[in-house]
Short mmCIF file of C-alpha atoms in Angstrom, two decimals:
data_model
loop_
_atom_site.label_atom_id
_atom_site.label_comp_id
_atom_site.label_asym_id
_atom_site.label_seq_id
_atom_site.Cartn_x
_atom_site.Cartn_y
_atom_site.Cartn_z
CA UNK F 1 -82.18 27.04 -0.93
CA UNK F 2 -80.69 25.58 2.20
CA UNK F 3 -78.09 22.87 2.14
CA UNK F 4 -77.34 20.97 5.32
CA UNK F 5 -75.49 17.98 6.64
CA UNK F 6 -75.45 16.42 10.06
CA UNK F 7 -72.49 18.06 11.77
CA UNK F 8 -69.86 15.89 13.39
CA UNK F 9 -67.94 16.78 16.53
CA UNK F 10 -64.66 18.66 16.13
CA UNK F 11 -61.65 16.35 15.95
CA UNK F 12 -57.91 16.73 16.12
CA UNK F 13 -55.29 15.97 13.48
CA UNK F 14 -55.52 12.23 13.92
CA UNK F 15 -58.10 10.11 12.15
CA UNK F 16 -61.51 10.42 13.79
CA UNK F 17 -63.05 7.28 12.36
CA UNK F 18 -63.17 5.09 15.47
CA UNK F 19 -66.95 5.31 15.92
CA UNK F 20 -68.14 2.29 13.97
CA UNK F 21 -71.78 3.18 14.69
CA UNK F 22 -71.56 6.27 12.51
CA UNK F 23 -73.82 6.40 9.49
CA UNK F 24 -72.00 5.27 6.41
CA UNK F 25 -70.93 7.90 3.95
CA UNK F 26 -73.65 6.75 1.55
CA UNK F 27 -76.36 7.08 4.21
CA UNK F 28 -75.16 10.37 5.55
CA UNK F 29 -74.19 12.51 2.59
CA UNK F 30 -76.75 14.80 1.00
CA UNK F 31 -79.84 13.55 2.81
CA UNK F 32 -80.75 16.96 4.21
CA UNK F 33 -80.90 18.87 0.94
CA UNK F 34 -84.12 20.81 0.63
CA UNK F 35 -85.23 22.85 -2.37
CA UNK F 36 -88.32 25.06 -2.58
CA UNK F 37 -90.15 26.75 -5.44
CA UNK F 38 -88.98 30.12 -4.13
CA UNK F 39 -85.38 28.94 -4.42
CA UNK F 40 -85.96 28.16 -8.08
CA UNK F 41 -87.38 31.61 -8.61
CA UNK F 42 -84.59 33.36 -6.70
CA UNK F 43 -81.86 31.74 -8.79
CA UNK F 44 -83.79 31.19 -12.05
CA UNK F 45 -83.19 27.47 -11.61
CA UNK F 46 -79.44 27.89 -12.13
CA UNK F 47 -77.01 25.89 -9.96
CA UNK F 48 -73.22 25.96 -10.32
CA UNK F 49 -71.07 23.51 -8.35
CA UNK F 50 -67.29 23.61 -8.02
CA UNK F 51 -65.58 20.46 -6.77
CA UNK F 52 -62.15 21.15 -5.25
CA UNK F 53 -60.31 17.85 -4.78
CA UNK F 54 -56.97 16.86 -3.25
CA UNK F 55 -55.53 14.32 -5.70
CA UNK F 56 -52.30 13.50 -3.84
CA UNK F 57 -51.25 9.93 -3.08
CA UNK F 58 -52.54 9.79 0.48
CA UNK F 59 -56.10 10.11 -0.86
CA UNK F 60 -55.81 6.66 -2.46
CA UNK F 61 -57.61 4.80 0.34
CA UNK F 62 -60.76 6.95 0.05
CA UNK F 63 -60.51 8.13 -3.55
CA UNK F 64 -63.26 5.91 -4.92
CA UNK F 65 -65.57 6.93 -2.08
CA UNK F 66 -64.77 10.59 -2.79
CA UNK F 67 -65.62 10.06 -6.46
CA UNK F 68 -68.87 8.37 -5.45
CA UNK F 69 -69.76 11.36 -3.29
CA UNK F 70 -69.23 13.69 -6.24
CA UNK F 71 -71.45 11.48 -8.41
CA UNK F 72 -74.16 11.41 -5.73
CA UNK F 73 -74.16 15.20 -5.53
CA UNK F 74 -74.52 15.44 -9.30
CA UNK F 75 -77.31 12.85 -9.39
CA UNK F 76 -79.19 14.56 -6.56
CA UNK F 77 -79.27 17.90 -8.35
CA UNK F 78 -80.09 16.32 -11.72
CA UNK F 79 -83.13 14.61 -10.21
CA UNK F 80 -84.35 17.99 -8.96
CA UNK F 81 -84.27 19.23 -12.56
CA UNK F 82 -82.02 22.23 -12.09
CA UNK F 83 -80.08 23.81 -14.91
CA UNK F 84 -76.84 22.62 -13.36
CA UNK F 85 -73.20 22.91 -14.38
CA UNK F 86 -70.07 21.52 -12.74
CA UNK F 87 -66.49 22.75 -12.48
CA UNK F 88 -63.52 20.95 -10.94
CA UNK F 89 -60.21 22.11 -9.53
CA UNK F 90 -57.78 19.39 -8.43
CA UNK F 91 -54.65 20.28 -6.53
CA UNK F 92 -51.46 18.68 -5.24
CA UNK F 93 -48.51 20.70 -3.92
CA UNK F 94 -45.79 23.20 -4.80
CA UNK F 95 -42.35 22.21 -6.11
CA UNK F 96 -40.12 20.69 -4.92
CA UNK F 97 -42.67 18.67 -2.95
CA UNK F 98 -44.63 17.87 -6.11
CA UNK F 99 -43.50 18.23 -9.72
CA UNK F 100 -46.64 17.26 -11.68
CA UNK F 101 -48.81 20.34 -11.02
CA UNK F 102 -49.99 22.67 -8.26
CA UNK F 103 -53.59 22.80 -9.50
CA UNK F 104 -55.58 21.99 -12.63
CA UNK F 105 -58.96 23.55 -13.41
CA UNK F 106 -61.87 22.41 -15.58
CA UNK F 107 -64.57 25.03 -16.09
CA UNK F 108 -68.35 24.62 -15.90
CA UNK F 109 -69.79 21.82 -18.01
CA UNK F 110 -72.55 19.25 -18.04
CA UNK F 111 -72.86 16.13 -15.94
CA UNK F 112 -71.64 13.62 -18.54
CA UNK F 113 -68.50 15.61 -19.32
CA UNK F 114 -67.74 15.96 -15.62
CA UNK F 115 -68.16 12.23 -15.04
CA UNK F 116 -65.55 11.60 -17.73
CA UNK F 117 -63.10 13.97 -16.01
CA UNK F 118 -63.74 12.33 -12.64
CA UNK F 119 -63.08 8.92 -14.12
CA UNK F 120 -59.61 10.01 -15.16
CA UNK F 121 -58.56 11.50 -11.82
CA UNK F 122 -55.61 9.79 -10.14
CA UNK F 123 -54.34 10.09 -6.57
CA UNK F 124 -50.55 10.31 -6.59
CA UNK F 125 -47.61 12.41 -5.43
CA UNK F 126 -47.86 15.16 -2.84
CA UNK F 127 -44.57 15.28 -0.94
CA UNK F 128 -44.85 16.43 2.68
CA UNK F 129 -48.04 16.43 4.78
CA UNK F 130 -49.78 19.74 3.96
CA UNK F 131 -50.86 20.41 0.38
CA UNK F 132 -51.67 23.34 -1.93
CA UNK F 133 -55.15 23.70 -0.45
CA UNK F 134 -55.19 27.49 -0.78
CA UNK F 135 -54.30 27.36 -4.47
CA UNK F 136 -57.02 24.80 -5.17
CA UNK F 137 -59.71 26.87 -3.48
CA UNK F 138 -58.66 30.35 -4.58
CA UNK F 139 -57.83 29.49 -8.18
CA UNK F 140 -60.87 27.25 -8.46
CA UNK F 141 -63.16 30.08 -7.37
CA UNK F 142 -61.55 32.67 -9.63
CA UNK F 143 -61.18 30.54 -12.76
CA UNK F 144 -64.77 29.27 -12.69
CA UNK F 145 -67.13 31.28 -14.90
CA UNK F 146 -70.01 31.43 -12.44
CA UNK F 147 -73.22 32.06 -14.35
CA UNK F 148 -75.61 34.98 -14.39
CA UNK F 149 -78.97 35.07 -16.12
CA UNK F 150 -79.70 37.73 -18.74
CA UNK F 151 -81.21 40.02 -16.11
CA UNK F 152 -78.21 39.69 -13.76
CA UNK F 153 -79.69 37.00 -11.50
CA UNK F 154 -76.81 34.84 -10.27
CA UNK F 155 -76.76 31.07 -10.01
CA UNK F 156 -76.95 29.22 -6.71
CA UNK F 157 -73.28 28.45 -6.04
CA UNK F 158 -71.59 25.69 -4.06
CA UNK F 159 -68.08 24.45 -3.38
CA UNK F 160 -67.56 20.87 -2.25
CA UNK F 161 -63.98 20.52 -1.00
CA UNK F 162 -62.71 16.92 -0.72
CA UNK F 163 -59.40 16.47 1.10
CA UNK F 164 -57.34 14.72 3.77
CA UNK F 165 -54.65 17.30 4.58
CA UNK F 166 -54.43 20.93 5.76
CA UNK F 167 -52.76 23.87 4.00
CA UNK F 168 -49.16 24.79 4.77
CA UNK F 169 -48.55 26.91 7.87
CA UNK F 170 -48.46 26.66 11.66
CA UNK F 171 -52.01 28.00 11.83
CA UNK F 172 -53.42 24.79 10.36
CA UNK F 173 -51.52 22.32 12.55
CA UNK F 174 -49.66 20.29 9.93
CA UNK F 175 -45.94 20.14 9.31
CA UNK F 176 -44.29 21.46 6.13
CA UNK F 177 -40.79 20.30 5.24
CA UNK F 178 -39.91 23.86 4.18
CA UNK F 179 -39.56 25.98 7.32
CA UNK F 180 -40.55 29.14 5.44
CA UNK F 181 -43.79 27.47 4.43
CA UNK F 182 -44.31 26.29 7.99
CA UNK F 183 -43.84 29.80 9.34
CA UNK F 184 -45.46 31.89 6.62
CA UNK F 185 -48.04 29.54 5.13
CA UNK F 186 -48.51 28.48 1.55
CA UNK F 187 -45.76 29.82 -0.76
CA UNK F 188 -48.46 31.21 -3.05
CA UNK F 189 -49.27 33.79 -0.36
CA UNK F 190 -53.01 33.03 -0.42
CA UNK F 191 -54.76 33.30 2.96
CA UNK F 192 -58.08 32.07 4.31
CA UNK F 193 -59.23 35.70 4.49
CA UNK F 194 -58.61 36.09 0.75
CA UNK F 195 -60.71 33.01 0.05
CA UNK F 196 -63.46 34.27 2.36
CA UNK F 197 -63.59 37.54 0.42
CA UNK F 198 -64.08 35.60 -2.80
CA UNK F 199 -66.83 33.48 -1.23
CA UNK F 200 -68.61 36.63 -0.09
CA UNK F 201 -68.16 38.54 -3.34
CA UNK F 202 -69.40 35.67 -5.50
CA UNK F 203 -71.98 34.45 -2.92
CA UNK F 204 -70.68 30.89 -2.76
CA UNK F 205 -71.44 28.32 -0.06
CA UNK F 206 -68.48 26.20 1.07
CA UNK F 207 -68.90 22.56 2.14
CA UNK F 208 -66.11 20.28 3.37
CA UNK F 209 -65.89 16.56 2.64
CA UNK F 210 -63.14 15.45 5.01
CA UNK F 211 -61.22 12.21 4.63
CA UNK F 212 -59.21 12.62 7.87
CA UNK F 213 -55.94 14.29 8.79
CA UNK F 214 -56.94 17.91 8.18
CA UNK F 215 -55.70 19.02 11.63
CA UNK F 216 -56.98 22.53 12.45
CA UNK F 217 -58.19 23.40 8.96
CA UNK F 218 -61.90 22.94 9.60
CA UNK F 219 -61.73 25.01 12.79
CA UNK F 220 -59.86 27.85 11.05
CA UNK F 221 -62.07 27.82 7.97
CA UNK F 222 -65.26 27.85 10.05
CA UNK F 223 -63.99 30.84 12.00
CA UNK F 224 -62.83 32.78 8.94
CA UNK F 225 -65.51 31.84 6.40
CA UNK F 226 -68.34 32.45 8.86
CA UNK F 227 -71.79 31.96 7.34
CA UNK F 228 -70.21 30.90 4.04
CA UNK F 229 -69.04 27.63 5.69
CA UNK F 230 -72.09 25.39 5.60
CA UNK F 231 -71.40 21.82 6.76
CA UNK F 232 -68.95 18.92 6.83
CA UNK F 233 -69.28 15.37 5.58
CA UNK F 234 -66.77 12.98 7.15
CA UNK F 235 -65.56 9.98 5.16
CA UNK F 236 -63.82 7.66 7.60
CA UNK F 237 -61.71 4.57 7.07
CA UNK F 238 -64.32 2.44 8.84
CA UNK F 239 -66.87 3.51 6.24
CA UNK F 240 -64.87 2.03 3.38
CA UNK F 241 -65.76 -1.57 2.53
CA UNK F 242 -63.41 -3.95 4.31
CA UNK F 243 -62.03 -5.83 1.33
CA UNK F 244 -58.84 -7.86 1.36
CA UNK F 245 -55.63 -6.57 -0.16
CA UNK F 246 -51.91 -7.15 0.07
CA UNK F 247 -49.97 -4.89 2.40
CA UNK F 248 -46.25 -4.68 1.67
CA UNK F 249 -43.48 -2.41 2.85
CA UNK F 250 -39.75 -2.05 3.06
CA UNK F 251 -38.52 -1.52 6.59
CA UNK F 252 -35.76 0.69 7.92
CA UNK F 253 -32.49 -1.33 7.88
CA UNK F 254 -31.89 -2.84 11.28
CA UNK F 255 -30.67 -5.88 13.15
CA UNK F 256 -34.01 -7.66 13.30
CA UNK F 257 -33.89 -9.13 9.80
CA UNK F 258 -36.42 -8.92 7.00
CA UNK F 259 -40.11 -8.72 7.73
CA UNK F 260 -42.49 -10.61 5.37
CA UNK F 261 -42.84 -8.56 2.20
CA UNK F 262 -46.54 -9.18 1.67
CA UNK F 263 -49.20 -9.72 4.32
CA UNK F 264 -52.93 -10.18 3.55
CA UNK F 265 -54.83 -7.78 5.78
CA UNK F 266 -58.28 -6.14 5.79
CA UNK F 267 -58.31 -2.96 3.76
CA UNK F 268 -59.29 -0.85 6.77
CA UNK F 269 -56.22 -2.11 8.69
CA UNK F 270 -53.90 -1.29 5.81
CA UNK F 271 -55.51 2.11 5.31
CA UNK F 272 -55.07 2.92 8.99
CA UNK F 273 -51.30 3.00 8.36
CA UNK F 274 -51.39 5.50 5.52
CA UNK F 275 -51.29 9.01 7.01
CA UNK F 276 -49.42 11.82 5.34
CA UNK F 277 -45.70 11.13 4.88
CA UNK F 278 -43.61 13.35 7.07
CA UNK F 279 -40.11 13.19 8.47
CA UNK F 280 -40.15 15.95 11.06
CA UNK F 281 -42.78 17.38 13.39
CA UNK F 282 -43.13 20.99 14.45
CA UNK F 283 -41.96 20.13 17.97
CA UNK F 284 -38.62 18.80 16.72
CA UNK F 285 -39.53 15.12 16.92
CA UNK F 286 -39.35 12.93 13.85
CA UNK F 287 -41.13 9.99 12.28
CA UNK F 288 -39.42 7.29 10.25
CA UNK F 289 -41.01 6.80 6.83
CA UNK F 290 -41.90 3.45 5.31
CA UNK F 291 -42.67 2.63 1.71
CA UNK F 292 -46.13 1.10 1.36
CA UNK F 293 -47.80 -0.53 -1.63
CA UNK F 294 -51.31 -1.82 -2.25
CA UNK F 295 -52.77 -4.38 -4.61
CA UNK F 296 -56.29 -5.74 -4.74
CA UNK F 297 -59.31 -3.44 -5.16
CA UNK F 298 -59.08 -1.26 -8.26
CA UNK F 299 -59.28 1.94 -6.25
CA UNK F 300 -56.25 0.93 -4.19
CA UNK F 301 -53.78 0.25 -7.02
CA UNK F 302 -51.96 3.57 -6.77
CA UNK F 303 -48.66 3.23 -4.88
CA UNK F 304 -48.51 5.21 -1.67
CA UNK F 305 -45.57 6.43 0.39
CA UNK F 306 -46.40 7.08 4.01
CA UNK F 307 -45.13 7.11 7.57
CA UNK F 308 -46.51 5.12 10.48
CA UNK F 309 -47.85 8.20 12.23
CA UNK F 310 -48.19 7.82 15.98
CA UNK F 311 -46.20 4.61 16.30
CA UNK F 312 -42.88 6.23 17.06
CA UNK F 313 -41.24 9.59 17.61
CA UNK F 314 -38.03 10.71 19.20
CA UNK F 315 -36.27 14.00 19.99
CA UNK F 316 -33.59 15.03 17.48
CA UNK F 317 -30.40 13.04 17.94
CA UNK F 318 -26.93 12.63 16.49
CA UNK F 319 -26.77 10.38 13.36
CA UNK F 320 -25.40 7.36 15.22
CA UNK F 321 -28.14 7.65 17.85
CA UNK F 322 -30.75 7.98 15.12
CA UNK F 323 -29.61 4.71 13.55
CA UNK F 324 -29.88 2.94 16.91
CA UNK F 325 -33.38 4.33 17.36
CA UNK F 326 -34.33 3.31 13.81
CA UNK F 327 -33.34 -0.26 14.55
CA UNK F 328 -35.55 -0.22 17.62
CA UNK F 329 -38.44 1.45 15.79
CA UNK F 330 -38.21 -1.11 13.01
CA UNK F 331 -38.86 -3.81 15.58
CA UNK F 332 -41.67 -1.80 17.22
CA UNK F 333 -43.43 -1.32 13.89
CA UNK F 334 -43.24 -5.03 13.14
CA UNK F 335 -44.74 -5.86 16.53
CA UNK F 336 -47.48 -3.28 16.06
CA UNK F 337 -48.45 -4.75 12.70
CA UNK F 338 -48.53 -8.25 14.12
CA UNK F 339 -50.88 -7.11 16.89
CA UNK F 340 -53.20 -5.53 14.32
CA UNK F 341 -53.25 -8.69 12.24
CA UNK F 342 -54.26 -11.00 15.09
#
């Protein structure tokens, strides 16, 4: 069986959602699946799917769309009358960046059970920009009991990886707050080559559902995974329904006074200001973080902490100089928001 998606152009670490003429996520995802009778024979009608999902706070803006994508995948296969089972591995980050868990795994089960698990997923926490991507993939692959028929015929096997951040390490282009993680990669020690070996050994096809901000991860994974990397679906902010919500934040203390605490803005405008929180970039510059909160659509009720990525950066300075710059940046952020709201 061949699985294919329309491939998007390679993008950098910033959000690549500016093309409003793109197909919506609902139109684009899954439309190129093709199944033949020979595929059914080759795999004895068995299909196993592992969903690997980033459930950190920055996924809040696209979390409902990500859940919908998972449901669409399940419905598509169910309609084709496969003997299909689903596993799920959600991940966040390593302590001290995240204290809840690094990853949690649910083994193969039927569609109804999986829908119940999906309904209980929450996007929260996460710490610095990069996440425990390698743990989610590697542990998800190894803890899933991929099926074999009685004669040894293996199931057709897929991974759908839904995320908005790269793994730790310079190779992937993000910035980890722990310099050892930045230099050496994920503290678990898992590498892309190790994941590739598991994909090859277990004959699994990897597919990426990207929600923005993954930096160089797709490029690296394509290079390392080779033929095991199939396609990418891109969920962009412009593809999420533009509902109204309240956008509130607490600004860096400065001499410009208080900014209004709650401003009604389109959801896509609010979401455009929710990149991964980070305080320092790999080049020695820094971003000032702001506390953001959402209310309105049900899928946006999780509180999010984020920085206004791209609005301001400055070379490292002495503390008194930093405070002066923060006062200036506070004003710049206010002006930027006002321009977006006009």
